[in-house]
Short mmCIF file of C-alpha atoms and ligand atoms in Angstrom, two decimals:
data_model
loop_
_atom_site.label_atom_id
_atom_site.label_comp_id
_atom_site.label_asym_id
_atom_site.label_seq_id
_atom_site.Cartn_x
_atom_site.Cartn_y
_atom_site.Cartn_z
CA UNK A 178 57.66 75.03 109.45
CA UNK A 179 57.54 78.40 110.86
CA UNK A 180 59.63 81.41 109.87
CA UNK A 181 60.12 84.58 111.75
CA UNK A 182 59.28 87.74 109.93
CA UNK A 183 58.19 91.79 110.61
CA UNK A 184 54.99 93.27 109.58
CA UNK A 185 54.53 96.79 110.42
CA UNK A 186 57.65 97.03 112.43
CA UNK A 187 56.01 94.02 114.73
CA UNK A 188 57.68 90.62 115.18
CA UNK A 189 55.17 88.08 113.16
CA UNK A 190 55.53 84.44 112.19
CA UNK A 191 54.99 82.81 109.00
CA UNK A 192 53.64 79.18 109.25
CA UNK A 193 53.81 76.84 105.96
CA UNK A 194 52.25 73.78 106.36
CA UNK A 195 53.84 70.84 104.35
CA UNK A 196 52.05 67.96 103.39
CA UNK A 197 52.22 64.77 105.59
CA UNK A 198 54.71 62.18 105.95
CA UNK A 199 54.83 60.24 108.84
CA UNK A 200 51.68 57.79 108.42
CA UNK A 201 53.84 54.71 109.01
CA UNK A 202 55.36 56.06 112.16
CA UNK A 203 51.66 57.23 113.06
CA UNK A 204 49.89 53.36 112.21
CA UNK A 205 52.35 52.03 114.26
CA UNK A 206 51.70 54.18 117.63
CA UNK A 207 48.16 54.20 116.80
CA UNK A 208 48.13 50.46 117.03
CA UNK A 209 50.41 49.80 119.55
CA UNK A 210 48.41 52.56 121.65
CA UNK A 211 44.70 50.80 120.96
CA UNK A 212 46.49 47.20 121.65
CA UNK A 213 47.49 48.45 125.30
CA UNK A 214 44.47 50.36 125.63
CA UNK A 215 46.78 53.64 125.56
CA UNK A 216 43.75 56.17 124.11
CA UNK A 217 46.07 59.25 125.73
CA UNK A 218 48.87 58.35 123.34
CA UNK A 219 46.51 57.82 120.20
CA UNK A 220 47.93 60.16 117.50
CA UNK A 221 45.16 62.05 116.39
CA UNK A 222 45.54 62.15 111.96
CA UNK A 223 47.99 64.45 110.50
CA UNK A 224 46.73 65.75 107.27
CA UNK A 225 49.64 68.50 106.24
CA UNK A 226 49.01 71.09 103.85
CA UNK A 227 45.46 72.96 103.27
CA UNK A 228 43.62 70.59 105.93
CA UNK A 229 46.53 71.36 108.85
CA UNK A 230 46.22 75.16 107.90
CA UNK A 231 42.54 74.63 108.64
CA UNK A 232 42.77 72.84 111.48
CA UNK A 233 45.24 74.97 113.46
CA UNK A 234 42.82 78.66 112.25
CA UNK A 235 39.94 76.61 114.11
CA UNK A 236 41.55 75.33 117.04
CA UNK A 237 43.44 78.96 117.69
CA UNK A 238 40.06 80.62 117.40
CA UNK A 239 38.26 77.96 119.97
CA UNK A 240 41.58 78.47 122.49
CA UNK A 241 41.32 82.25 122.28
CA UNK A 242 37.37 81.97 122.91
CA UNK A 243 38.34 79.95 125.90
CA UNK A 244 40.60 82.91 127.05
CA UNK A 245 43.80 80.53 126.44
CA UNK A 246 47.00 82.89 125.45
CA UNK A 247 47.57 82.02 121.79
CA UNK A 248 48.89 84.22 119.23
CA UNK A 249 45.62 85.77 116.76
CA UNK A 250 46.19 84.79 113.49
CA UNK A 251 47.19 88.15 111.76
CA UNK A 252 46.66 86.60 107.73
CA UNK A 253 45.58 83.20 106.09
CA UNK A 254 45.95 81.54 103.19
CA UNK A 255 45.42 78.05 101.78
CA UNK A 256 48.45 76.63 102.98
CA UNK A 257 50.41 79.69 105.42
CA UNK A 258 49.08 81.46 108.52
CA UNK A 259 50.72 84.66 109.54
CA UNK A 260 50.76 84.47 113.41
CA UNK A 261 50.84 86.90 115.74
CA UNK A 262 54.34 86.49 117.97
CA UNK A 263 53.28 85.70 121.82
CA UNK A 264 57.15 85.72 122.99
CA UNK A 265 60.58 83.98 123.22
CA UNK A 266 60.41 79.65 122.99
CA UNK A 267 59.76 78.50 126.77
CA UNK A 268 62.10 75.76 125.86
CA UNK A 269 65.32 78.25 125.82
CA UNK A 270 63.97 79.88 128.83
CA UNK A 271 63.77 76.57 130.54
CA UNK A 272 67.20 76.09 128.99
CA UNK A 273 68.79 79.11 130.21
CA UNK A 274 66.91 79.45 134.24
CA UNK A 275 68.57 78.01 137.11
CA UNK A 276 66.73 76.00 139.30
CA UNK A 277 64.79 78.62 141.06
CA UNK A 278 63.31 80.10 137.63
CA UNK A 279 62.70 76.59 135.95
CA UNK A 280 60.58 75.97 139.14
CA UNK A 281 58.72 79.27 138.43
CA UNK A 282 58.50 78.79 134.77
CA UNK A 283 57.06 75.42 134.90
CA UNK A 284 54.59 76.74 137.93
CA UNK A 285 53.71 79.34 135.30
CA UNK A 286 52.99 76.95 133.07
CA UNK A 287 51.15 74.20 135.21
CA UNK A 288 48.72 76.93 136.13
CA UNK A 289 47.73 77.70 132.51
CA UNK A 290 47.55 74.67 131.28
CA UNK A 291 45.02 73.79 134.76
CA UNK A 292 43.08 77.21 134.04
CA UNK A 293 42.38 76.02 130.45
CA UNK A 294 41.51 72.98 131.39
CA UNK A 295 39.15 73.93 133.96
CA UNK A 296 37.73 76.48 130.79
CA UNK A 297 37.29 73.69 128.66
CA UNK A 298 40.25 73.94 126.75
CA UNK A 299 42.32 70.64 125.82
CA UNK A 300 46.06 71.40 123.83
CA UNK A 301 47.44 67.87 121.88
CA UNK A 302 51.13 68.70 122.19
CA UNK A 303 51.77 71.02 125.10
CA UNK A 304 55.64 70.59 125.08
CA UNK A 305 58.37 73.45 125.99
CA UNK A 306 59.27 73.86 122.23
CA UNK A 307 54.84 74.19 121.33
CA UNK A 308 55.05 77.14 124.16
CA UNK A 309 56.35 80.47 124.98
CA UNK A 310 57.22 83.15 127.52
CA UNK A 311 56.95 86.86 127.52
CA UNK A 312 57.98 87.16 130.76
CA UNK A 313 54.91 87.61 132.28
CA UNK A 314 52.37 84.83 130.57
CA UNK A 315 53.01 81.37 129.36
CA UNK A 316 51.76 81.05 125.40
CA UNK A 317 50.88 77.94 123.20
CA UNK A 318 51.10 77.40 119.77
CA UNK A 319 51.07 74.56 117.34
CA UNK A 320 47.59 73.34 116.77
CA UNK A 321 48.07 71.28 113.56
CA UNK A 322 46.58 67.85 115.07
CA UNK A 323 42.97 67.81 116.95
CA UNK A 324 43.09 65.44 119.40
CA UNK A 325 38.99 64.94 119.52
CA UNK A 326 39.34 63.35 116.05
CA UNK A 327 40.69 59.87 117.97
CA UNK A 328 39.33 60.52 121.68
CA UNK A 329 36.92 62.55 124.40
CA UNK A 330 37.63 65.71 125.81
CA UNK A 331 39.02 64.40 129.57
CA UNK A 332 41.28 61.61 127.68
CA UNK A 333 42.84 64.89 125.57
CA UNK A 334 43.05 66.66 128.82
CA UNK A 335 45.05 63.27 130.12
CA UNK A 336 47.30 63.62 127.12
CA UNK A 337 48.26 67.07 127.66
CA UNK A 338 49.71 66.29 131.37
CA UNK A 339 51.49 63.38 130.20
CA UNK A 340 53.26 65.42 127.37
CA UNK A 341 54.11 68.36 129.29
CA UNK A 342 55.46 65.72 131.78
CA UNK A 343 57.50 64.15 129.11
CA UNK A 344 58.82 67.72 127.65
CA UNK A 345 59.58 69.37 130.85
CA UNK A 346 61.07 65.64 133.01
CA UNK A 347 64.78 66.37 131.40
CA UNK A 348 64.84 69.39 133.46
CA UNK A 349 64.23 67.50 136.44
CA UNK A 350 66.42 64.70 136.14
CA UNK A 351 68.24 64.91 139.39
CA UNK A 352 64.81 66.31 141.28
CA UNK A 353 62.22 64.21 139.78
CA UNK A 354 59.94 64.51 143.20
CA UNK A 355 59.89 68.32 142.67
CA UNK A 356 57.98 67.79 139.13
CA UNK A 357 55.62 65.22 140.85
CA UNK A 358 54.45 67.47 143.45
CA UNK A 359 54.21 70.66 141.07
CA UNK A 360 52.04 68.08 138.69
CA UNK A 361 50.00 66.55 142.23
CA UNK A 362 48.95 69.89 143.13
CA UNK A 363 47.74 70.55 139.70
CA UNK A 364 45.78 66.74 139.69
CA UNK A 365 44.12 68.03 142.30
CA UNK A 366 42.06 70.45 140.85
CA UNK A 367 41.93 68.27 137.62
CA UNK A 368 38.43 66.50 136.74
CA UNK A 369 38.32 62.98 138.35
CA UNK A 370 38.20 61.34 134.71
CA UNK A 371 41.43 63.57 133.47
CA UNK A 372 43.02 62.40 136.74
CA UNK A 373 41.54 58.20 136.35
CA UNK A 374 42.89 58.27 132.76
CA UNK A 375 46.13 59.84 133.28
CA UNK A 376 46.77 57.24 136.00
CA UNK A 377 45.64 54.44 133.83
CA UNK A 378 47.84 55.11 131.06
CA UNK A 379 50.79 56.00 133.00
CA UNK A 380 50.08 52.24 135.33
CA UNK A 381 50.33 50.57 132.02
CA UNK A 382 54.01 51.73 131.00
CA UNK A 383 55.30 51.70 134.29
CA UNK A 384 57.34 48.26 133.62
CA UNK A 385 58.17 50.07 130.12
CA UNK A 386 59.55 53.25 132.56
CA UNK A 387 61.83 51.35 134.70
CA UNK A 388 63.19 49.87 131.41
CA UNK A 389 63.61 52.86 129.69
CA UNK A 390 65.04 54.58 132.46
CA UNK A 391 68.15 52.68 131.69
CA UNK A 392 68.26 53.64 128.21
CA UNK A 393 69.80 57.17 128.22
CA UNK A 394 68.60 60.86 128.84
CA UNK A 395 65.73 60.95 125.85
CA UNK A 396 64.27 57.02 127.31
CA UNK A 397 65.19 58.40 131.01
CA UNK A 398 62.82 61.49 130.25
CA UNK A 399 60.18 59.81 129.17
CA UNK A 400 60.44 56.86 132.42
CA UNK A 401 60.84 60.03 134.82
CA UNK A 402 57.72 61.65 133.09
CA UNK A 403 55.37 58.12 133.16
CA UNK A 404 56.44 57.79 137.00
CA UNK A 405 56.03 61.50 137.64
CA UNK A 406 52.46 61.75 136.27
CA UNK A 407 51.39 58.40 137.58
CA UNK A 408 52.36 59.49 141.09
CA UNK A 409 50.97 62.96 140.75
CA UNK A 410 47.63 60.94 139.90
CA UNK A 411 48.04 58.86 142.83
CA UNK A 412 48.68 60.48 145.85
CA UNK A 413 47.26 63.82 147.51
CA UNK A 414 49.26 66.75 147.51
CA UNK A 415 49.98 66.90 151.04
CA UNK A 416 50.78 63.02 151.37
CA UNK A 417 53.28 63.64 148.79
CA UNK A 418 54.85 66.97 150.36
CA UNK A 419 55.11 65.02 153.51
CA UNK A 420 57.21 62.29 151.53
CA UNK A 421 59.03 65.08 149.80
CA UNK A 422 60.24 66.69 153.00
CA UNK A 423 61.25 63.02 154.02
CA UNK A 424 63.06 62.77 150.89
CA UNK A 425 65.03 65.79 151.60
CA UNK A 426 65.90 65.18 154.76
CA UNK A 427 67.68 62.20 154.79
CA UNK A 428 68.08 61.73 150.91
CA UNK A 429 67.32 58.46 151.05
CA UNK A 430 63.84 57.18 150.18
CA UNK A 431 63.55 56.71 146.83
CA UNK A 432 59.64 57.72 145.76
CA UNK A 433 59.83 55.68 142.48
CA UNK A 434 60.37 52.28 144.47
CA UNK A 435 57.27 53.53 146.23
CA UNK A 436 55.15 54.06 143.19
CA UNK A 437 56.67 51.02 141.76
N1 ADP B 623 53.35 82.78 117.38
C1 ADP B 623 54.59 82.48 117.73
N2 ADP B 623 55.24 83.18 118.69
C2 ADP B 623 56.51 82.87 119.03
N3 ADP B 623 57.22 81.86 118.47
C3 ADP B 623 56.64 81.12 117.51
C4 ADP B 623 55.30 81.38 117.09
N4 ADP B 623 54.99 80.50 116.12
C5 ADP B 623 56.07 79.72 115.94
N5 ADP B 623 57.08 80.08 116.75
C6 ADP B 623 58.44 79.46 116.81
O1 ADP B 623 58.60 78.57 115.69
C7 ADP B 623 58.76 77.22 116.10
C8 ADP B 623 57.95 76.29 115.20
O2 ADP B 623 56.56 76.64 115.24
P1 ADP B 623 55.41 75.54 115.44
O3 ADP B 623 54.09 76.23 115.35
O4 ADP B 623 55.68 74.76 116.68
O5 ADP B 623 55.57 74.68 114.12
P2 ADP B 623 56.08 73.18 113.83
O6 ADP B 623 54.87 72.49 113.32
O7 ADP B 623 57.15 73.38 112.81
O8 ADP B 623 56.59 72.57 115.11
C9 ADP B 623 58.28 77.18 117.57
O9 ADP B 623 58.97 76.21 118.29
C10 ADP B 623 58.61 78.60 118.04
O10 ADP B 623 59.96 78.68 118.46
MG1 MG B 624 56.12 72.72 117.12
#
């Protein structure tokens, strides 16, 4: 839990870290993820309390060495962190853009997730509500979980596209193909294993997407964010534009019966 406070005049956050709770929930998605060979979706081991606090100092010192915008951690204790404030939650500026500045917002945020990436740098939980916006630079906090505890570096890099995916895909539920080709120009760039893994994973839920994608807007989401990533692993960038422009043009071609 994290409270907003003022030091010095200066907005500041207070983070408590309570202790665990969700170990069932956890087992299960840990062994449904090793039974489908799912080592993205592993959930690395959430300790709570004075092991969380730890975890998160460490990991914000390793992002910030990696030149990744996270807040600096201002005071510690056993169990609180007082964090520095990086700017408003990206997920009520996604909430509040039109279409124009979600598309610039989640460009914004492609690139620094790809620019950490290529430094190294892996997240765990990269989602709209983990991130923020000054108005000039895309921030990320929330670094109680460490990935590398239940997989390798490019699997965690694999991970982090197919959560952003999932967070930002219910702002693109009526333009689905625009995500994919924001995401395609980013797999690009992306190391071939990142890329291989992300594809794999996202090949092995695809009969799971097209179920859930009847299932309401949380399951249709999550089915828009599989596709999206699996297609961004698949095809170049300039195959896809090429289908995009298609798409627009006569509104017809659906790309998801083409990945399918
Ligand atoms: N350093 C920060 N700068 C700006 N907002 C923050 C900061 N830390 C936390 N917040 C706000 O508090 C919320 C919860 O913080 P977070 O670190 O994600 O903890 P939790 O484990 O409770 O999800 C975030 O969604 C964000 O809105
Ligand atoms: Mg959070």
């Amino acid at each position: 839990m994290a409270e907003p406070i003022v030091i010095e005049g200066q907005r500041a956050w207070l983070k408590h870290y309570g202790e665990g709770s969700r170990a069932v929930a956890l087992g299960l998605l840990n062994f449904v993820a090793r039974r489908f060979h799912l080592d993205a979706l592993r959930p690395p081991p959430h300790r709570g309390g004075a092991g969380a606090c730890g975890i998160e100092a460490r990991r914000l010192l390793e992002l910030k060495a990696q030149g990744v915008h996270v807040p600096e951690v201002i005071g510690q204790g056993d169990t609180v962190l007082v964090l520095e404030h990086t700017g408003d939650s990206f997920n009520a500026c996604l909430r509040k853009a039109d279409m124009a500045g979600r598309d610039r917002l989640v460009g914004a945020a492609i690139a620094a997730i790809a620019e950490a990436h290529r430094n190294g740098a892996y997240f765990g939980q990269p989602l709209p509500r983990n991130m923020t916006w000054d108005g000039q630079r895309v921030g990320f906090i929330d670094f109680e979980e460490d990935p590398l505890e239940v997989m390798d570096q490019a699997q965690a890099q694999a991970r982090d596209w197919l959560m952003f995916g999932y967070g930002v895909a219910r702002y693109y539920d009526d333009r689905p193909q625009a995500l994919e080709a924001m995401l395609a120009a980013a797999m690009e760039q992306a190391g071939k294993p990142v890329v291989e893994h992300a594809h794999a994973v996202t090949g092995r839920l695809r009969r799971l997407a097209r179920m859930l994608r009847r299932a309401g807007k949380s399951g249709r989401a999550l089915a828009h964010a599989i596709l999206v990533v699996h297609g961004a692993s698949t095809f170049g960038f300039v195959v896809l534009a090429v289908l995009c422009l298609d798409l627009l043009g006569d509104g017809e071609l659906d790309l998801f019966d083409l990945i399918g």
